[in-house]
Coordinates of C-alpha atoms in Angstrom, one line a residue:
M193 CA 92.0 84.9 -86.1
N194 CA 94.1 87.4 -84.2
L195 CA 91.9 89.9 -82.4
P196 CA 93.4 92.7 -80.2
S197 CA 93.1 91.6 -76.6
H198 CA 90.8 94.5 -75.7
F199 CA 88.4 93.5 -78.5
E200 CA 88.1 89.8 -77.5
G201 CA 86.4 90.8 -74.2
L202 CA 83.8 92.8 -76.1
L203 CA 82.4 89.9 -77.9
A204 CA 79.9 87.5 -76.3
D205 CA 81.6 84.4 -77.5
H206 CA 85.0 84.7 -79.1
H207 CA 85.1 81.0 -80.2
Q208 CA 81.8 81.5 -82.2
L209 CA 83.4 84.5 -83.9
E210 CA 86.5 82.5 -84.8
S211 CA 84.3 79.8 -86.5
L212 CA 83.0 82.5 -88.9
F213 CA 86.4 82.8 -90.5
D214 CA 87.4 79.1 -90.6
H215 CA 86.2 78.7 -94.2
S216 CA 85.2 80.9 -97.2
Y217 CA 81.5 81.2 -97.4
Y218 CA 79.0 82.4 -99.9
F219 CA 75.6 83.2 -98.5
S220 CA 72.7 85.4 -99.6
L221 CA 71.6 88.3 -97.6
D222 CA 67.8 88.3 -97.3
L223 CA 65.8 91.5 -97.0
Q224 CA 65.9 91.4 -93.2
A225 CA 69.8 91.2 -93.2
Q226 CA 70.1 93.9 -95.8
T227 CA 67.8 96.2 -93.7
L228 CA 69.8 95.4 -90.5
I229 CA 73.1 96.3 -92.2
Q230 CA 71.7 99.5 -93.6
A231 CA 70.2 100.4 -90.1
L232 CA 73.6 99.7 -88.4
S233 CA 75.4 101.7 -90.9
T234 CA 73.1 104.7 -90.4
E235 CA 73.4 104.4 -86.6
L236 CA 77.2 104.2 -86.8
S237 CA 77.5 107.2 -89.1
S238 CA 75.2 109.3 -86.8
A239 CA 77.6 108.8 -83.9
P240 CA 81.0 107.7 -85.2
N241 CA 82.8 108.3 -81.9
D242 CA 80.4 106.4 -79.7
L243 CA 82.4 103.3 -78.6
L244 CA 79.5 101.5 -76.9
L245 CA 77.3 102.0 -80.0
S246 CA 80.2 100.8 -82.3
Q247 CA 80.7 97.7 -80.1
S248 CA 77.0 96.9 -80.0
C249 CA 76.6 97.3 -83.7
S250 CA 79.7 95.1 -84.3
N251 CA 78.3 92.4 -82.1
M252 CA 74.9 92.5 -83.8
L253 CA 76.5 92.3 -87.3
L254 CA 78.7 89.4 -86.3
C255 CA 75.8 87.5 -84.7
S256 CA 73.7 88.0 -87.8
L257 CA 76.5 86.8 -90.1
Q258 CA 77.0 83.7 -87.9
R259 CA 73.3 82.9 -88.2
H260 CA 73.4 83.2 -92.0
I261 CA 76.5 81.1 -92.2
Q262 CA 75.3 78.3 -89.9
D263 CA 71.8 78.1 -91.4
P264 CA 72.1 75.8 -94.4
H265 CA 69.0 77.2 -95.9
K266 CA 70.6 80.6 -96.2
H267 CA 73.6 79.5 -98.3
V268 CA 73.7 80.9 -101.8
N269 CA 72.1 78.7 -104.4
H270 CA 74.7 80.0 -106.8
R271 CA 72.0 81.6 -109.0
L272 CA 71.9 85.3 -109.7
N273 CA 68.6 87.1 -109.7
M274 CA 68.6 88.0 -113.4
D275 CA 65.3 89.9 -113.2
H276 CA 66.9 92.2 -110.7
L277 CA 70.0 92.6 -112.8
D278 CA 68.0 93.2 -116.0
L279 CA 66.0 95.9 -114.2
Y280 CA 69.2 97.6 -113.0
I281 CA 70.8 97.4 -116.5
E282 CA 67.7 98.6 -118.3
S283 CA 67.4 101.6 -116.0
H284 CA 71.1 102.5 -116.5
L285 CA 71.6 101.7 -120.2
S286 CA 72.4 105.3 -121.1
T287 CA 75.3 105.4 -118.7
K288 CA 78.5 103.5 -118.2
I289 CA 77.8 100.3 -116.3
S290 CA 80.7 98.7 -114.5
V291 CA 81.0 95.1 -113.2
S292 CA 81.5 96.7 -109.7
E293 CA 78.1 98.3 -109.9
L294 CA 76.4 95.1 -111.1
A295 CA 78.2 93.1 -108.4
G296 CA 77.1 95.6 -105.8
S297 CA 73.5 95.4 -106.9
A298 CA 73.8 91.6 -106.3
F299 CA 75.6 92.0 -103.0
L300 CA 78.7 90.2 -104.2
C301 CA 82.4 91.1 -104.7
D302 CA 83.5 91.7 -108.3
S303 CA 85.2 88.3 -108.8
Q304 CA 82.4 86.3 -107.3
F305 CA 79.9 88.1 -109.4
F306 CA 81.9 87.7 -112.6
L307 CA 82.3 84.0 -112.2
L308 CA 78.7 83.4 -111.3
F309 CA 77.5 85.6 -114.1
K310 CA 79.7 83.9 -116.7
Q311 CA 78.6 80.4 -115.5
Q312 CA 74.9 81.3 -115.4
V313 CA 74.6 83.4 -118.5
G314 CA 77.4 82.1 -120.7
M315 CA 78.9 85.5 -121.5
T316 CA 80.7 88.2 -119.6
P317 CA 78.8 91.0 -117.9
H318 CA 80.2 93.4 -120.4
Q319 CA 79.0 91.3 -123.3
Y320 CA 75.6 91.0 -121.7
V321 CA 75.3 94.7 -121.2
L322 CA 76.4 95.3 -124.8
H323 CA 73.7 92.9 -126.1
K324 CA 71.1 94.8 -124.0
R325 CA 72.3 98.1 -125.4
L326 CA 72.1 96.8 -129.0
H327 CA 68.7 95.3 -128.5
R328 CA 67.4 98.6 -127.1
A329 CA 68.9 100.3 -130.1
K330 CA 67.2 97.9 -132.4
H331 CA 63.9 98.6 -130.7
L332 CA 64.5 102.4 -131.0
L333 CA 65.4 102.1 -134.7
I334 CA 62.1 100.4 -135.4
H335 CA 59.8 102.4 -133.1
S336 CA 61.2 105.9 -133.0
Q337 CA 62.4 108.7 -135.3
L338 CA 65.5 109.4 -133.2
S339 CA 68.7 109.9 -135.2
L340 CA 71.4 107.4 -135.0
M341 CA 73.4 109.8 -132.9
E342 CA 70.5 110.1 -130.4
I343 CA 70.0 106.4 -130.3
S344 CA 73.7 105.8 -129.6
Q345 CA 73.5 108.2 -126.7
H346 CA 70.3 106.7 -125.3
C347 CA 71.9 103.3 -125.4
G348 CA 75.1 104.4 -123.7
F349 CA 77.6 104.2 -126.5
A350 CA 80.6 106.6 -126.5
S351 CA 80.0 107.6 -130.1
Q352 CA 77.9 106.9 -133.1
S353 CA 80.8 105.1 -134.7
S354 CA 81.2 102.6 -131.8
F355 CA 77.4 102.1 -131.9
T356 CA 77.5 101.4 -135.7
Q357 CA 80.4 99.1 -135.4
S358 CA 78.9 97.1 -132.5
F359 CA 75.5 96.9 -134.1
S360 CA 76.9 95.7 -137.5
R361 CA 79.1 93.1 -135.7
L362 CA 76.1 91.6 -133.8
F363 CA 73.4 91.8 -136.4
S364 CA 75.4 91.7 -139.7
I365 CA 73.8 94.9 -140.9
S366 CA 74.3 98.6 -140.3
P367 CA 71.8 100.5 -138.1
A368 CA 70.9 102.8 -141.0
R369 CA 70.2 99.8 -143.3
F370 CA 68.3 98.0 -140.6
R371 CA 66.1 101.0 -140.1
K372 CA 65.3 101.2 -143.9
M373 CA 64.4 97.5 -144.0
A374 CA 62.2 97.7 -140.9

């Protein structure tokens, strides 16, 4: 790793820092690490021109990362917390949900999240969200008097037409017909 010469002297142990970047790592950030990162971010944004604060926060972050990487119990078990993701999806079903938002809620980059999600769930995040939307719509068709247009909006569809098309494709019946049969 090539660090500017003035930066190398700011770090307690340059060789330990270099070892952080020897390999690609996946590790989970526990609540303590997440809290630390949020606190450091808040501190840095409160005094963006304070060089000493910036250096101290950088050192603290790097030391924390090193601890997570070197502790074998902290490495990712390659399982997504589906309860957390389901909660996020359920609370945002009426809006557009991007892979980036889901990845961010799992503290992963988009590509890592996409691969782990597909391996674990067996479908893409987009397909999974669509299934969640359609199952919510199915519930609303049975348990509410909302119009098809209102249901399509509540479930995050761009139009009633796209809702009807997706519903019919998954359940092999139109939403209106399903409601009549329910």
